[in-house]
Amino acid sequence: MFADFIKRLTQPDPAPLPDTDARLALTALLVRVARSDNDYDADEVQRIEQIARDRYGLTGDEATALRTDAEELEAQAPDTVRFTRAIKDAVPYENRVGVIEALWKVVLADGTRADEEDALLRLVTNLLGVEDKDSALARQRVEGQ
């Protein structure tokens, strides 16, 4: 179902993503981080949908549909390195910093920071070209909420 989307996303020089495709790709990245500790629980699902509602102004049903599509895309997407680099090439820096903040919300949704989640978040931060300082500030903002 997402083969063409993934092919476009992983081209050597991807075009900027239309808004709906960017939403899907970024939500799939949230799913990938949530699944990284092999404990994709209801709190993380709820947090991903809440992020989609808040970030994109979606209704509950629309957020659920986006998350469901993102779960399928994440399962079909290539390795994290290629997938994340493709997002970096297609999404402006300011939006990538917002993605890091959203990723921290997902990592902290269940109240614990699993080593696998931390490691993947560090990798994704680097691959998205986001400064460590910006990631740390994003985490502090999330922890302060």
PDB file of C-alpha atoms in Angstrom:
ATOM      1  CA  MET A   1       0.000   0.000   0.000  1.00  0.00           C
ATOM      2  CA  PHE A   2       2.836   2.415   0.835  1.00  0.00           C
ATOM      3  CA  ALA A   3       5.449   1.145  -1.631  1.00  0.00           C
ATOM      4  CA  ASP A   4       5.193   4.210  -3.904  1.00  0.00           C
ATOM      5  CA  PHE A   5       5.298   6.585  -0.927  1.00  0.00           C
ATOM      6  CA  ILE A   6       8.423   4.893   0.465  1.00  0.00           C
ATOM      7  CA  LYS A   7      10.041   4.904  -2.985  1.00  0.00           C
ATOM      8  CA  ARG A   8       9.430   8.666  -3.328  1.00  0.00           C
ATOM      9  CA  LEU A   9      10.635   9.292   0.223  1.00  0.00           C
ATOM     10  CA  THR A  10      13.893   7.381  -0.237  1.00  0.00           C
ATOM     11  CA  GLN A  11      14.916   8.777  -3.632  1.00  0.00           C
ATOM     12  CA  PRO A  12      18.421  10.266  -3.737  1.00  0.00           C
ATOM     13  CA  ASP A  13      16.961  13.798  -3.893  1.00  0.00           C
ATOM     14  CA  PRO A  14      13.419  13.692  -2.492  1.00  0.00           C
ATOM     15  CA  ALA A  15      11.085  16.580  -3.154  1.00  0.00           C
ATOM     16  CA  PRO A  16       9.588  18.354  -0.143  1.00  0.00           C
ATOM     17  CA  LEU A  17       6.682  16.338   1.145  1.00  0.00           C
ATOM     18  CA  PRO A  18       3.131  17.592   0.766  1.00  0.00           C
ATOM     19  CA  ASP A  19       1.566  18.255   4.161  1.00  0.00           C
ATOM     20  CA  THR A  20      -0.434  15.016   4.328  1.00  0.00           C
ATOM     21  CA  ASP A  21       2.629  12.907   3.421  1.00  0.00           C
ATOM     22  CA  ALA A  22       4.796  14.743   5.946  1.00  0.00           C
ATOM     23  CA  ARG A  23       2.191  14.077   8.636  1.00  0.00           C
ATOM     24  CA  LEU A  24       2.204  10.397   7.790  1.00  0.00           C
ATOM     25  CA  ALA A  25       6.003  10.096   7.704  1.00  0.00           C
ATOM     26  CA  LEU A  26       6.486  11.958  10.960  1.00  0.00           C
ATOM     27  CA  THR A  27       3.747   9.967  12.701  1.00  0.00           C
ATOM     28  CA  ALA A  28       5.383   6.748  11.464  1.00  0.00           C
ATOM     29  CA  LEU A  29       8.591   7.928  13.113  1.00  0.00           C
ATOM     30  CA  LEU A  30       6.679   8.379  16.389  1.00  0.00           C
ATOM     31  CA  VAL A  31       5.408   4.816  16.040  1.00  0.00           C
ATOM     32  CA  ARG A  32       8.924   3.515  15.342  1.00  0.00           C
ATOM     33  CA  VAL A  33      10.280   5.089  18.525  1.00  0.00           C
ATOM     34  CA  ALA A  34       7.316   3.823  20.559  1.00  0.00           C
ATOM     35  CA  ARG A  35       7.847   0.283  19.257  1.00  0.00           C
ATOM     36  CA  SER A  36      11.622   0.341  19.799  1.00  0.00           C
ATOM     37  CA  ASP A  37      11.439  -1.144  23.310  1.00  0.00           C
ATOM     38  CA  ASN A  38       9.056  -3.922  22.176  1.00  0.00           C
ATOM     39  CA  ASP A  39       6.377  -2.529  24.491  1.00  0.00           C
ATOM     40  CA  TYR A  40       3.984  -0.520  22.310  1.00  0.00           C
ATOM     41  CA  ASP A  41       1.303   0.130  24.892  1.00  0.00           C
ATOM     42  CA  ALA A  42      -1.990   1.994  25.142  1.00  0.00           C
ATOM     43  CA  ASP A  43      -0.339   5.055  26.728  1.00  0.00           C
ATOM     44  CA  GLU A  44       1.951   5.438  23.728  1.00  0.00           C
ATOM     45  CA  VAL A  45      -0.901   4.911  21.253  1.00  0.00           C
ATOM     46  CA  GLN A  46      -2.952   7.537  23.088  1.00  0.00           C
ATOM     47  CA  ARG A  47       0.009   9.949  23.167  1.00  0.00           C
ATOM     48  CA  ILE A  48       0.620   9.555  19.420  1.00  0.00           C
ATOM     49  CA  GLU A  49      -3.035  10.299  18.707  1.00  0.00           C
ATOM     50  CA  GLN A  50      -2.984  13.292  21.069  1.00  0.00           C
ATOM     51  CA  ILE A  51       0.094  14.655  19.292  1.00  0.00           C
ATOM     52  CA  ALA A  52      -1.668  14.235  15.936  1.00  0.00           C
ATOM     53  CA  ARG A  53      -4.762  16.046  17.213  1.00  0.00           C
ATOM     54  CA  ASP A  54      -2.750  18.905  18.715  1.00  0.00           C
ATOM     55  CA  ARG A  55      -0.144  19.243  15.975  1.00  0.00           C
ATOM     56  CA  TYR A  56      -2.422  18.894  12.965  1.00  0.00           C
ATOM     57  CA  GLY A  57      -5.840  19.957  14.313  1.00  0.00           C
ATOM     58  CA  LEU A  58      -7.361  16.531  13.683  1.00  0.00           C
ATOM     59  CA  THR A  59     -10.503  15.048  15.152  1.00  0.00           C
ATOM     60  CA  GLY A  60     -10.214  11.905  17.247  1.00  0.00           C
ATOM     61  CA  ASP A  61     -11.238   9.684  14.330  1.00  0.00           C
ATOM     62  CA  GLU A  62      -8.804  11.413  11.967  1.00  0.00           C
ATOM     63  CA  ALA A  63      -5.962  11.017  14.484  1.00  0.00           C
ATOM     64  CA  THR A  64      -6.775   7.327  14.896  1.00  0.00           C
ATOM     65  CA  ALA A  65      -6.796   6.837  11.115  1.00  0.00           C
ATOM     66  CA  LEU A  66      -3.454   8.646  10.790  1.00  0.00           C
ATOM     67  CA  ARG A  67      -1.910   6.530  13.545  1.00  0.00           C
ATOM     68  CA  THR A  68      -3.218   3.324  11.958  1.00  0.00           C
ATOM     69  CA  ASP A  69      -1.755   4.298   8.574  1.00  0.00           C
ATOM     70  CA  ALA A  70       1.498   5.306  10.282  1.00  0.00           C
ATOM     71  CA  GLU A  71       1.739   1.912  11.988  1.00  0.00           C
ATOM     72  CA  GLU A  72       1.441   0.213   8.596  1.00  0.00           C
ATOM     73  CA  LEU A  73       3.962   2.574   6.988  1.00  0.00           C
ATOM     74  CA  GLU A  74       6.408   2.084   9.852  1.00  0.00           C
ATOM     75  CA  ALA A  75       6.213  -1.684   9.428  1.00  0.00           C
ATOM     76  CA  GLN A  76       7.012  -1.358   5.705  1.00  0.00           C
ATOM     77  CA  ALA A  77       9.528   1.489   5.919  1.00  0.00           C
ATOM     78  CA  PRO A  78      13.220   0.839   5.350  1.00  0.00           C
ATOM     79  CA  ASP A  79      15.789   0.891   8.109  1.00  0.00           C
ATOM     80  CA  THR A  80      15.674   3.842  10.460  1.00  0.00           C
ATOM     81  CA  VAL A  81      18.758   5.487   8.963  1.00  0.00           C
ATOM     82  CA  ARG A  82      17.365   5.765   5.413  1.00  0.00           C
ATOM     83  CA  PHE A  83      13.842   6.550   6.583  1.00  0.00           C
ATOM     84  CA  THR A  84      14.944   9.337   8.936  1.00  0.00           C
ATOM     85  CA  ARG A  85      17.438  10.839   6.491  1.00  0.00           C
ATOM     86  CA  ALA A  86      14.680  10.993   3.904  1.00  0.00           C
ATOM     87  CA  ILE A  87      12.490  12.899   6.364  1.00  0.00           C
ATOM     88  CA  LYS A  88      15.409  15.259   7.091  1.00  0.00           C
ATOM     89  CA  ASP A  89      15.805  16.048   3.418  1.00  0.00           C
ATOM     90  CA  ALA A  90      12.095  16.726   2.998  1.00  0.00           C
ATOM     91  CA  VAL A  91      11.199  18.607   6.215  1.00  0.00           C
ATOM     92  CA  PRO A  92      12.451  22.074   7.336  1.00  0.00           C
ATOM     93  CA  TYR A  93      14.653  22.275  10.471  1.00  0.00           C
ATOM     94  CA  GLU A  94      12.048  24.048  12.620  1.00  0.00           C
ATOM     95  CA  ASN A  95       9.586  21.234  11.997  1.00  0.00           C
ATOM     96  CA  ARG A  96      12.245  18.622  12.781  1.00  0.00           C
ATOM     97  CA  VAL A  97      12.842  20.190  16.208  1.00  0.00           C
ATOM     98  CA  GLY A  98       9.098  19.918  16.816  1.00  0.00           C
ATOM     99  CA  VAL A  99       9.292  16.262  15.834  1.00  0.00           C
ATOM    100  CA  ILE A 100      12.014  15.673  18.437  1.00  0.00           C
ATOM    101  CA  GLU A 101       9.752  17.220  21.077  1.00  0.00           C
ATOM    102  CA  ALA A 102       6.905  14.958  19.962  1.00  0.00           C
ATOM    103  CA  LEU A 103       9.244  11.951  20.093  1.00  0.00           C
ATOM    104  CA  TRP A 104      10.143  12.818  23.686  1.00  0.00           C
ATOM    105  CA  LYS A 105       6.421  12.938  24.510  1.00  0.00           C
ATOM    106  CA  VAL A 106       6.053   9.406  23.190  1.00  0.00           C
ATOM    107  CA  VAL A 107       9.182   8.114  24.950  1.00  0.00           C
ATOM    108  CA  LEU A 108       7.990   9.561  28.262  1.00  0.00           C
ATOM    109  CA  ALA A 109       4.314   8.557  27.792  1.00  0.00           C
ATOM    110  CA  ASP A 110       4.599   5.397  29.864  1.00  0.00           C
ATOM    111  CA  GLY A 111       6.653   7.054  32.593  1.00  0.00           C
ATOM    112  CA  THR A 112       9.887   5.223  31.812  1.00  0.00           C
ATOM    113  CA  ARG A 113      12.806   5.837  29.479  1.00  0.00           C
ATOM    114  CA  ALA A 114      13.832   2.479  28.072  1.00  0.00           C
ATOM    115  CA  ASP A 115      17.428   2.173  26.890  1.00  0.00           C
ATOM    116  CA  GLU A 116      16.204   1.182  23.413  1.00  0.00           C
ATOM    117  CA  GLU A 117      14.038   4.302  23.163  1.00  0.00           C
ATOM    118  CA  ASP A 118      16.877   6.555  24.341  1.00  0.00           C
ATOM    119  CA  ALA A 119      19.302   5.016  21.861  1.00  0.00           C
ATOM    120  CA  LEU A 120      16.883   5.328  18.951  1.00  0.00           C
ATOM    121  CA  LEU A 121      15.995   8.904  19.890  1.00  0.00           C
ATOM    122  CA  ARG A 122      19.682   9.853  19.962  1.00  0.00           C
ATOM    123  CA  LEU A 123      20.144   8.254  16.530  1.00  0.00           C
ATOM    124  CA  VAL A 124      17.046   9.933  15.088  1.00  0.00           C
ATOM    125  CA  THR A 125      18.072  13.321  16.514  1.00  0.00           C
ATOM    126  CA  ASN A 126      21.451  13.002  14.810  1.00  0.00           C
ATOM    127  CA  LEU A 127      19.983  11.739  11.519  1.00  0.00           C
ATOM    128  CA  LEU A 128      17.447  14.573  11.447  1.00  0.00           C
ATOM    129  CA  GLY A 129      20.320  17.017  11.840  1.00  0.00           C
ATOM    130  CA  VAL A 130      18.932  18.388  15.101  1.00  0.00           C
ATOM    131  CA  GLU A 131      21.468  19.679  17.599  1.00  0.00           C
ATOM    132  CA  ASP A 132      21.827  17.740  20.869  1.00  0.00           C
ATOM    133  CA  LYS A 133      21.152  20.978  22.738  1.00  0.00           C
ATOM    134  CA  ASP A 134      17.810  21.402  20.942  1.00  0.00           C
ATOM    135  CA  SER A 135      16.886  17.812  21.784  1.00  0.00           C
ATOM    136  CA  ALA A 136      17.768  18.343  25.457  1.00  0.00           C
ATOM    137  CA  LEU A 137      15.675  21.525  25.538  1.00  0.00           C
ATOM    138  CA  ALA A 138      12.788  19.673  23.888  1.00  0.00           C
ATOM    139  CA  ARG A 139      13.025  16.929  26.549  1.00  0.00           C
ATOM    140  CA  GLN A 140      13.059  19.530  29.329  1.00  0.00           C
ATOM    141  CA  ARG A 141       9.948  21.192  27.887  1.00  0.00           C
ATOM    142  CA  VAL A 142       8.149  17.837  27.807  1.00  0.00           C
ATOM    143  CA  GLU A 143       9.248  16.909  31.322  1.00  0.00           C
ATOM    144  CA  GLY A 144       8.055  20.275  32.562  1.00  0.00           C
ATOM    145  CA  GLN A 145       4.524  19.752  31.243  1.00  0.00           C
TER     146      GLN A 145
END
